[in-house]
Short mmCIF file of C-alpha atoms and ligand atoms in Angstrom, two decimals:
data_model
loop_
_atom_site.label_atom_id
_atom_site.label_comp_id
_atom_site.label_asym_id
_atom_site.label_seq_id
_atom_site.Cartn_x
_atom_site.Cartn_y
_atom_site.Cartn_z
CA UNK P 20 -22.59 -6.72 -10.82
CA UNK P 21 -25.46 -8.05 -8.98
CA UNK P 22 -25.94 -5.67 -6.54
CA UNK P 23 -27.93 -4.62 -4.41
CA UNK P 24 -26.88 -7.21 -1.52
CA UNK P 25 -30.03 -9.12 0.06
CA UNK P 26 -30.03 -9.37 3.72
CA UNK P 27 -28.34 -6.22 4.36
CA UNK P 28 -28.19 -6.22 8.54
CA UNK P 29 -31.03 -3.38 9.33
CA UNK P 30 -28.76 -1.99 12.18
CA UNK P 31 -26.59 -1.05 9.41
CA UNK P 32 -23.43 -2.74 10.67
CA UNK P 33 -21.56 -5.56 8.29
CA UNK P 34 -19.28 -6.91 11.35
CA UNK P 35 -19.89 -6.70 14.89
CA UNK P 36 -17.16 -7.60 17.06
CA UNK P 37 -17.63 -8.18 21.03
CA UNK P 38 -15.03 -8.85 24.04
CA UNK P 39 -13.22 -11.28 21.27
CA UNK P 40 -9.93 -12.37 22.73
CA UNK P 41 -7.34 -14.83 21.26
CA UNK P 42 -4.28 -16.41 23.20
CA UNK P 43 -2.16 -18.35 21.33
CA UNK P 44 -1.11 -21.43 23.71
CA UNK P 45 2.81 -21.15 23.58
CA UNK P 46 4.46 -24.37 21.51
CA UNK P 47 7.23 -25.84 22.43
CA UNK P 48 7.13 -24.47 26.01
CA UNK P 49 7.09 -20.31 25.32
CA UNK P 50 4.84 -18.05 27.02
CA UNK P 51 1.46 -17.96 25.65
CA UNK P 52 0.63 -14.91 23.86
CA UNK P 53 -2.18 -12.56 23.88
CA UNK P 54 -3.25 -11.34 21.00
CA UNK P 55 -6.37 -10.30 20.98
CA UNK P 56 -7.36 -8.37 24.70
CA UNK P 57 -10.88 -7.91 24.57
CA UNK P 58 -12.16 -6.26 20.73
CA UNK P 59 -15.29 -4.43 20.44
CA UNK P 60 -15.79 -3.15 16.87
CA UNK P 61 -18.73 -2.57 14.70
CA UNK P 62 -17.89 -1.64 10.99
CA UNK P 63 -20.65 0.26 9.05
CA UNK P 64 -22.03 -1.21 5.57
CA UNK P 65 -20.84 0.41 2.79
CA UNK P 66 -17.79 1.97 4.06
CA UNK P 67 -14.14 1.15 3.15
CA UNK P 68 -12.81 0.51 6.81
CA UNK P 69 -9.43 0.58 7.61
CA UNK P 70 -7.86 -1.43 10.41
CA UNK P 71 -4.77 -0.11 11.01
CA UNK P 72 -1.97 -1.41 13.63
CA UNK P 73 1.72 -1.71 14.02
CA UNK P 74 3.22 -5.04 13.22
CA UNK P 75 1.96 -7.51 15.62
CA UNK P 76 -0.94 -5.67 16.95
CA UNK P 77 -3.25 -8.45 15.75
CA UNK P 78 -4.78 -7.33 13.05
CA UNK P 79 -4.30 -10.93 10.93
CA UNK P 80 -5.36 -12.86 14.13
CA UNK P 81 -8.88 -10.79 14.05
CA UNK P 82 -9.10 -11.29 10.15
CA UNK P 83 -8.18 -14.76 10.65
CA UNK P 84 -10.95 -15.50 12.96
CA UNK P 85 -13.57 -14.59 10.81
CA UNK P 86 -12.08 -16.43 8.03
CA UNK P 87 -12.45 -19.46 10.45
CA UNK P 88 -8.47 -20.38 10.11
CA UNK P 89 -7.82 -19.31 13.88
CA UNK P 90 -10.37 -20.25 16.41
CA UNK P 91 -11.08 -17.33 18.95
CA UNK P 92 -10.65 -18.16 22.68
CA UNK P 93 -13.81 -15.83 23.85
CA UNK P 94 -15.99 -13.23 22.54
CA UNK P 95 -18.32 -12.76 19.60
CA UNK P 96 -18.42 -11.96 16.14
CA UNK P 97 -21.44 -11.70 13.52
CA UNK P 98 -20.92 -11.10 9.59
CA UNK P 99 -23.64 -9.75 7.69
CA UNK P 100 -26.23 -10.36 10.70
CA UNK P 101 -24.96 -14.14 10.84
CA UNK P 102 -23.17 -15.27 14.18
CA UNK P 103 -19.69 -16.80 13.20
CA UNK P 104 -20.40 -19.44 15.86
CA UNK P 105 -23.97 -20.38 15.14
CA UNK P 106 -23.96 -20.43 11.32
CA UNK P 107 -20.05 -20.67 10.10
CA UNK P 108 -21.16 -21.80 6.66
CA UNK P 109 -23.40 -18.99 6.26
CA UNK P 110 -21.18 -16.47 7.86
CA UNK P 111 -18.48 -17.40 5.44
CA UNK P 112 -20.57 -16.92 2.61
CA UNK P 113 -21.38 -13.69 3.82
CA UNK P 114 -17.59 -12.20 3.05
CA UNK P 115 -14.70 -12.75 0.88
CA UNK P 116 -11.18 -12.73 2.51
CA UNK P 117 -7.63 -12.12 1.01
CA UNK P 118 -5.12 -13.54 3.82
CA UNK P 119 -2.04 -11.83 3.81
CA UNK P 120 0.13 -14.72 2.64
CA UNK P 121 0.41 -15.30 -1.00
CA UNK P 122 -0.70 -18.92 -0.90
CA UNK P 123 -2.06 -20.28 -4.23
CA UNK P 124 -2.37 -23.10 -6.26
CA UNK P 125 0.74 -22.98 -8.55
CA UNK P 126 -0.35 -25.48 -10.79
CA UNK P 127 -3.66 -23.74 -11.83
CA UNK P 128 -4.45 -20.90 -14.17
CA UNK P 129 -6.39 -17.99 -12.72
CA UNK P 130 -9.42 -19.19 -14.47
CA UNK P 131 -9.20 -22.56 -12.95
CA UNK P 132 -8.64 -21.18 -10.07
CA UNK P 133 -12.16 -19.18 -9.97
CA UNK P 134 -13.69 -21.71 -11.07
CA UNK P 135 -12.58 -24.35 -8.37
CA UNK P 136 -13.63 -21.52 -5.65
CA UNK P 137 -16.83 -21.26 -7.30
CA UNK P 138 -17.56 -24.64 -6.74
CA UNK P 139 -16.35 -24.82 -3.31
CA UNK P 140 -18.65 -22.42 -2.34
CA UNK P 141 -21.80 -23.82 -4.73
CA UNK P 142 -22.20 -21.19 -7.15
CA UNK P 143 -24.36 -22.64 -10.06
CA UNK P 144 -22.10 -22.59 -13.47
CA UNK P 145 -24.93 -20.39 -14.94
CA UNK P 146 -24.20 -17.60 -12.20
CA UNK P 147 -20.31 -17.72 -12.11
CA UNK P 148 -18.38 -14.53 -13.32
CA UNK P 149 -14.81 -15.78 -13.68
CA UNK P 150 -14.04 -13.49 -16.89
CA UNK P 151 -15.70 -10.79 -15.57
CA UNK P 152 -13.88 -10.91 -12.52
CA UNK P 153 -10.34 -11.27 -14.19
CA UNK P 154 -11.15 -8.57 -16.10
CA UNK P 155 -12.05 -6.51 -12.88
CA UNK P 156 -8.74 -7.70 -11.65
CA UNK P 157 -6.96 -6.86 -14.49
CA UNK P 158 -6.06 -10.63 -15.02
CA UNK P 159 -7.80 -11.45 -18.86
CA UNK P 160 -4.56 -11.47 -20.50
CA UNK P 161 -3.25 -14.28 -17.85
CA UNK P 162 -6.20 -16.10 -17.77
CA UNK P 163 -5.21 -19.29 -18.83
CA UNK P 164 -1.35 -18.97 -17.60
CA UNK P 165 0.28 -21.22 -14.49
CA UNK P 166 -0.10 -19.53 -11.80
CA UNK P 167 3.41 -20.00 -10.57
CA UNK P 168 4.02 -17.77 -13.54
CA UNK P 169 2.61 -15.27 -12.41
CA UNK P 170 4.31 -11.98 -10.64
CA UNK P 171 3.76 -11.02 -6.91
CA UNK P 172 1.45 -8.18 -7.84
CA UNK P 173 -0.44 -10.75 -9.93
CA UNK P 174 -0.88 -13.59 -7.42
CA UNK P 175 -1.94 -10.74 -4.74
CA UNK P 176 -4.71 -9.64 -7.81
CA UNK P 177 -5.66 -13.30 -8.45
CA UNK P 178 -6.71 -14.03 -4.44
CA UNK P 179 -8.49 -11.01 -4.80
CA UNK P 180 -10.60 -12.16 -7.33
CA UNK P 181 -10.61 -15.52 -5.45
CA UNK P 182 -12.16 -13.58 -2.86
CA UNK P 183 -14.81 -12.19 -5.20
CA UNK P 184 -15.96 -15.17 -6.79
CA UNK P 185 -19.32 -15.95 -4.71
CA UNK P 186 -20.15 -12.00 -4.43
CA UNK P 187 -20.00 -11.53 -0.96
CA UNK P 188 -21.29 -8.05 0.68
CA UNK P 189 -18.16 -7.81 2.38
CA UNK P 190 -14.15 -8.06 1.02
CA UNK P 191 -11.70 -8.17 3.58
CA UNK P 192 -8.39 -7.50 2.59
CA UNK P 193 -5.13 -8.45 5.01
CA UNK P 194 -2.30 -6.09 3.77
CA UNK P 195 -3.64 -5.63 0.06
CA UNK P 196 -0.71 -3.60 -1.69
CA UNK P 197 1.94 -5.16 0.58
CA UNK P 198 4.71 -6.17 -2.21
CA UNK P 199 3.06 -4.61 -4.67
CA UNK P 200 4.40 -2.13 -7.14
CA UNK P 201 3.73 1.14 -7.22
CA UNK P 202 1.54 1.68 -10.50
CA UNK P 203 -0.25 -2.06 -9.61
CA UNK P 204 -1.03 -0.67 -6.13
CA UNK P 205 -2.79 2.45 -8.16
CA UNK P 206 -4.78 -0.22 -9.77
CA UNK P 207 -5.69 -2.44 -6.91
CA UNK P 208 -6.65 0.89 -5.12
CA UNK P 209 -9.28 1.70 -8.46
CA UNK P 210 -10.64 -2.29 -7.96
CA UNK P 211 -11.18 -1.56 -4.49
CA UNK P 212 -12.83 2.10 -4.74
CA UNK P 213 -15.25 0.52 -7.69
CA UNK P 214 -16.30 -2.29 -5.85
CA UNK P 215 -17.08 0.10 -3.01
CA UNK P 216 -19.12 2.25 -5.17
CA UNK P 217 -20.82 -1.03 -6.19
CA UNK P 218 -21.88 -1.90 -2.84
CA UNK P 219 -19.33 -4.19 -1.27
CA UNK P 220 -17.86 -3.26 2.01
CA UNK P 221 -14.56 -3.04 2.15
CA UNK P 222 -12.19 -4.00 5.30
CA UNK P 223 -8.77 -3.41 4.78
CA UNK P 224 -5.48 -3.94 6.98
CA UNK P 225 -2.41 -2.30 6.30
CA UNK P 226 0.85 -0.52 7.85
CA UNK P 227 1.16 1.16 5.07
CA UNK P 228 -0.37 4.87 6.17
CA UNK P 229 -0.90 6.50 3.39
CA UNK P 230 -2.88 4.09 1.81
CA UNK P 231 -5.29 4.27 4.50
CA UNK P 232 -5.52 7.84 4.09
CA UNK P 233 -5.80 7.47 0.26
CA UNK P 234 -8.77 4.98 0.62
CA UNK P 235 -10.46 4.66 4.10
CA UNK P 236 -13.74 6.54 5.33
CA UNK P 237 -13.45 5.06 8.73
CA UNK P 238 -10.41 3.89 10.84
CA UNK P 239 -9.99 2.10 13.69
CA UNK P 240 -6.47 1.40 15.30
CA UNK P 241 -5.12 -1.62 17.25
CA UNK P 242 -2.56 -1.82 19.35
CA UNK P 243 -0.86 -4.77 21.35
CA UNK P 244 -4.50 -6.50 21.09
CA UNK P 245 -6.45 -3.52 21.97
CA UNK P 246 -8.77 -1.36 19.93
CA UNK P 247 -7.52 2.86 20.70
CA UNK P 248 -9.90 4.23 18.54
CA UNK P 249 -12.38 3.95 15.53
CA UNK P 250 -13.67 6.99 13.82
CA UNK P 251 -14.54 8.29 10.37
CA UNK P 252 -11.15 9.31 8.75
CA UNK P 253 -11.71 13.25 9.00
CA UNK P 254 -12.90 12.85 12.62
CA UNK P 255 -9.59 11.66 13.29
CA UNK P 256 -7.21 13.85 11.53
CA UNK P 257 -9.17 16.74 12.86
CA UNK P 258 -8.81 15.61 16.17
CA UNK P 259 -4.90 15.28 16.12
CA UNK P 260 -3.43 17.41 18.78
CA UNK P 261 -0.44 18.13 16.70
CA UNK P 262 0.38 21.04 14.45
CA UNK P 263 3.35 21.89 11.76
CA UNK P 264 4.87 25.30 11.72
CA UNK P 265 7.34 25.45 8.85
CA UNK P 266 9.81 28.69 8.93
CA UNK P 267 11.78 29.86 5.88
CA UNK P 268 14.73 31.87 6.77
CA UNK P 269 16.39 35.09 5.58
CA UNK P 270 19.87 34.29 5.12
CA UNK P 271 19.84 31.13 3.08
CA UNK P 272 19.85 27.42 4.41
CA UNK P 273 20.56 26.20 8.03
CA UNK P 274 22.41 23.92 8.95
CA UNK P 275 22.06 23.18 12.43
CA UNK P 276 19.07 23.96 14.82
CA UNK P 277 20.16 26.24 17.45
CA UNK P 278 20.25 24.53 21.18
CA UNK P 279 17.38 27.10 22.33
CA UNK P 280 15.18 26.11 19.40
CA UNK P 281 15.86 22.25 19.51
CA UNK P 282 14.76 22.43 23.01
CA UNK P 283 10.86 23.58 21.59
CA UNK P 284 10.97 20.61 18.78
CA UNK P 285 12.18 22.45 16.06
CA UNK P 286 13.77 20.58 12.98
CA UNK P 287 15.67 21.36 10.20
CA UNK P 288 13.13 21.60 7.30
CA UNK P 289 14.45 22.50 3.22
CA UNK P 290 16.88 24.92 4.49
CA UNK P 291 14.50 26.43 7.12
CA UNK P 292 12.98 25.08 10.61
CA UNK P 293 9.94 23.13 11.27
CA UNK P 294 8.06 22.77 14.57
CA UNK P 295 5.51 20.34 15.18
CA UNK P 296 3.64 21.41 18.53
CA UNK P 297 0.43 20.69 20.09
CA UNK P 298 -1.98 23.96 20.48
CA UNK P 299 -3.04 23.64 24.02
CA UNK P 300 0.38 24.03 25.29
CA UNK P 301 2.39 26.37 22.86
CA UNK P 302 1.33 28.69 20.23
CA UNK P 303 2.46 29.85 17.03
CA UNK P 304 3.37 33.50 18.10
CA UNK P 305 5.68 31.50 21.06
CA UNK P 306 7.16 29.61 18.52
CA UNK P 307 8.16 32.55 15.95
CA UNK P 308 9.16 34.82 19.00
CA UNK P 309 11.67 32.08 19.77
CA UNK P 310 12.96 32.24 16.43
CA UNK P 311 13.69 35.91 16.73
CA UNK P 312 15.15 35.52 19.85
CA UNK P 313 17.58 33.21 18.64
CA UNK P 314 18.47 36.02 16.08
CA UNK P 315 16.89 34.50 13.04
CA UNK P 316 14.97 36.45 10.51
CA UNK P 317 12.04 34.80 9.21
CA UNK P 318 11.39 35.42 5.67
CA UNK P 319 7.85 33.32 5.30
CA UNK P 320 5.74 31.39 7.67
CA UNK P 321 3.38 28.13 6.79
CA UNK P 322 1.53 25.68 8.44
CA UNK P 323 1.21 22.05 7.72
CA UNK P 324 -1.73 19.64 8.85
CA UNK P 325 -1.26 16.61 10.62
CA UNK P 326 -1.34 13.66 8.33
CA UNK P 327 -2.33 10.09 9.23
CA UNK P 328 1.37 9.04 10.46
CA UNK P 329 1.06 11.59 13.02
CA UNK P 330 -1.83 10.64 14.19
CA UNK P 331 -1.04 7.14 14.36
CA UNK P 332 2.16 7.82 16.24
CA UNK P 333 0.55 10.01 18.66
CA UNK P 334 -2.14 7.31 19.46
CA UNK P 335 0.49 4.61 19.55
CA UNK P 336 2.69 5.81 21.31
CA UNK P 337 5.58 5.70 18.72
P1 ADP R 27 -0.28 -8.05 12.81
O1 ADP R 27 -1.29 -8.84 11.77
O2 ADP R 27 -1.55 -7.39 13.12
O3 ADP R 27 0.62 -7.84 12.53
P2 ADP R 27 -0.78 -10.53 14.06
O4 ADP R 27 -2.39 -11.10 14.54
O5 ADP R 27 -0.27 -11.63 13.07
O6 ADP R 27 -0.46 -9.21 14.13
O7 ADP R 27 -0.02 -11.30 15.80
C1 ADP R 27 -0.57 -10.70 16.88
C2 ADP R 27 0.29 -11.18 17.70
O8 ADP R 27 0.06 -12.93 17.80
C3 ADP R 27 1.68 -10.92 17.74
O9 ADP R 27 2.48 -11.03 18.58
C4 ADP R 27 2.15 -12.49 16.71
O10 ADP R 27 3.68 -12.98 17.16
C5 ADP R 27 1.15 -13.49 17.65
N1 ADP R 27 0.84 -14.78 16.57
C6 ADP R 27 0.35 -14.69 15.53
N2 ADP R 27 0.06 -15.52 14.96
C7 ADP R 27 0.67 -16.42 15.84
C8 ADP R 27 0.53 -18.41 15.74
N3 ADP R 27 -0.02 -19.23 15.32
N4 ADP R 27 1.07 -18.53 17.23
C9 ADP R 27 1.54 -17.72 18.42
N5 ADP R 27 1.56 -16.56 18.30
C10 ADP R 27 1.00 -15.96 16.88
MG1 MG R 28 -0.66 -9.39 9.53
#
């Protein structure tokens, strides 16, 4: 690829948002929807950045504002150093966006689709990389097939390819693996990692937490239109207050949790017990004592680190 990119922002910020608000005016007399309530966000250059949040949090709204398909109500966003209001054309050239909806041109082949898109972005014929991009996303064999014949996973990858034709330094993927089967998901993750290694800043939204945990260096969480956290993934996971203690029991499998243990949050886990607890209010020793007091003999003890799902639920309140 033709990296490194020119005009890399000297402040190291690929996308900067300040006070971004979006209110959708209610159609047909319905109440207005305050989808973004003053979002501030800095996305560093060179990262794989995860924008997470439950359905309806405002993720697509934020991305569609950068894509120019939704007009924000207030605030500012700059993309690779260019303000989207001051110079929308340049801002759009700085970013490739893969929208959540699978809208493709059914009667064009993948190769024609990429050539058309390159034309729209004014990429000269000599600088086009359609075949190389089709290879990257694994669509070489389908290069001349009508897009309407492609599977859902192939369409998704075609949209990724389409977002890459003008060689933008930032690639944004809105729910990239929704509806993509497991094998292809792995392949798409590999593509994303390879692009990032080539210097592309990646922003992805997902409500699939395993994806964020596998891919992202940094994670922001949006909830009800407000940014509730933005930190390196490792730091986010380390700051999780919940831990889990797992206990195997001597007398085989357990089928019901005694009331005294249910009261401290114990649940059945692989024939034994698992207790999620906040170490600032309860200790592992107290849990073990409670289990012994319930007349159960412990044969083994292990701990589990919280995963991103635990952190997410803790921060978004379920
Ligand atoms: P996410 O991508 O995080 O699931 P969205 O940005 O799609 O969230 O939606 C945020 C909120 O804005 C939701 O409550 C949604 O119903 C509302 N919304 C999104 N698009 C529109 C629209 N075109 N008109 C009215 N409300 C909308
Ligand atoms: Mg969405």
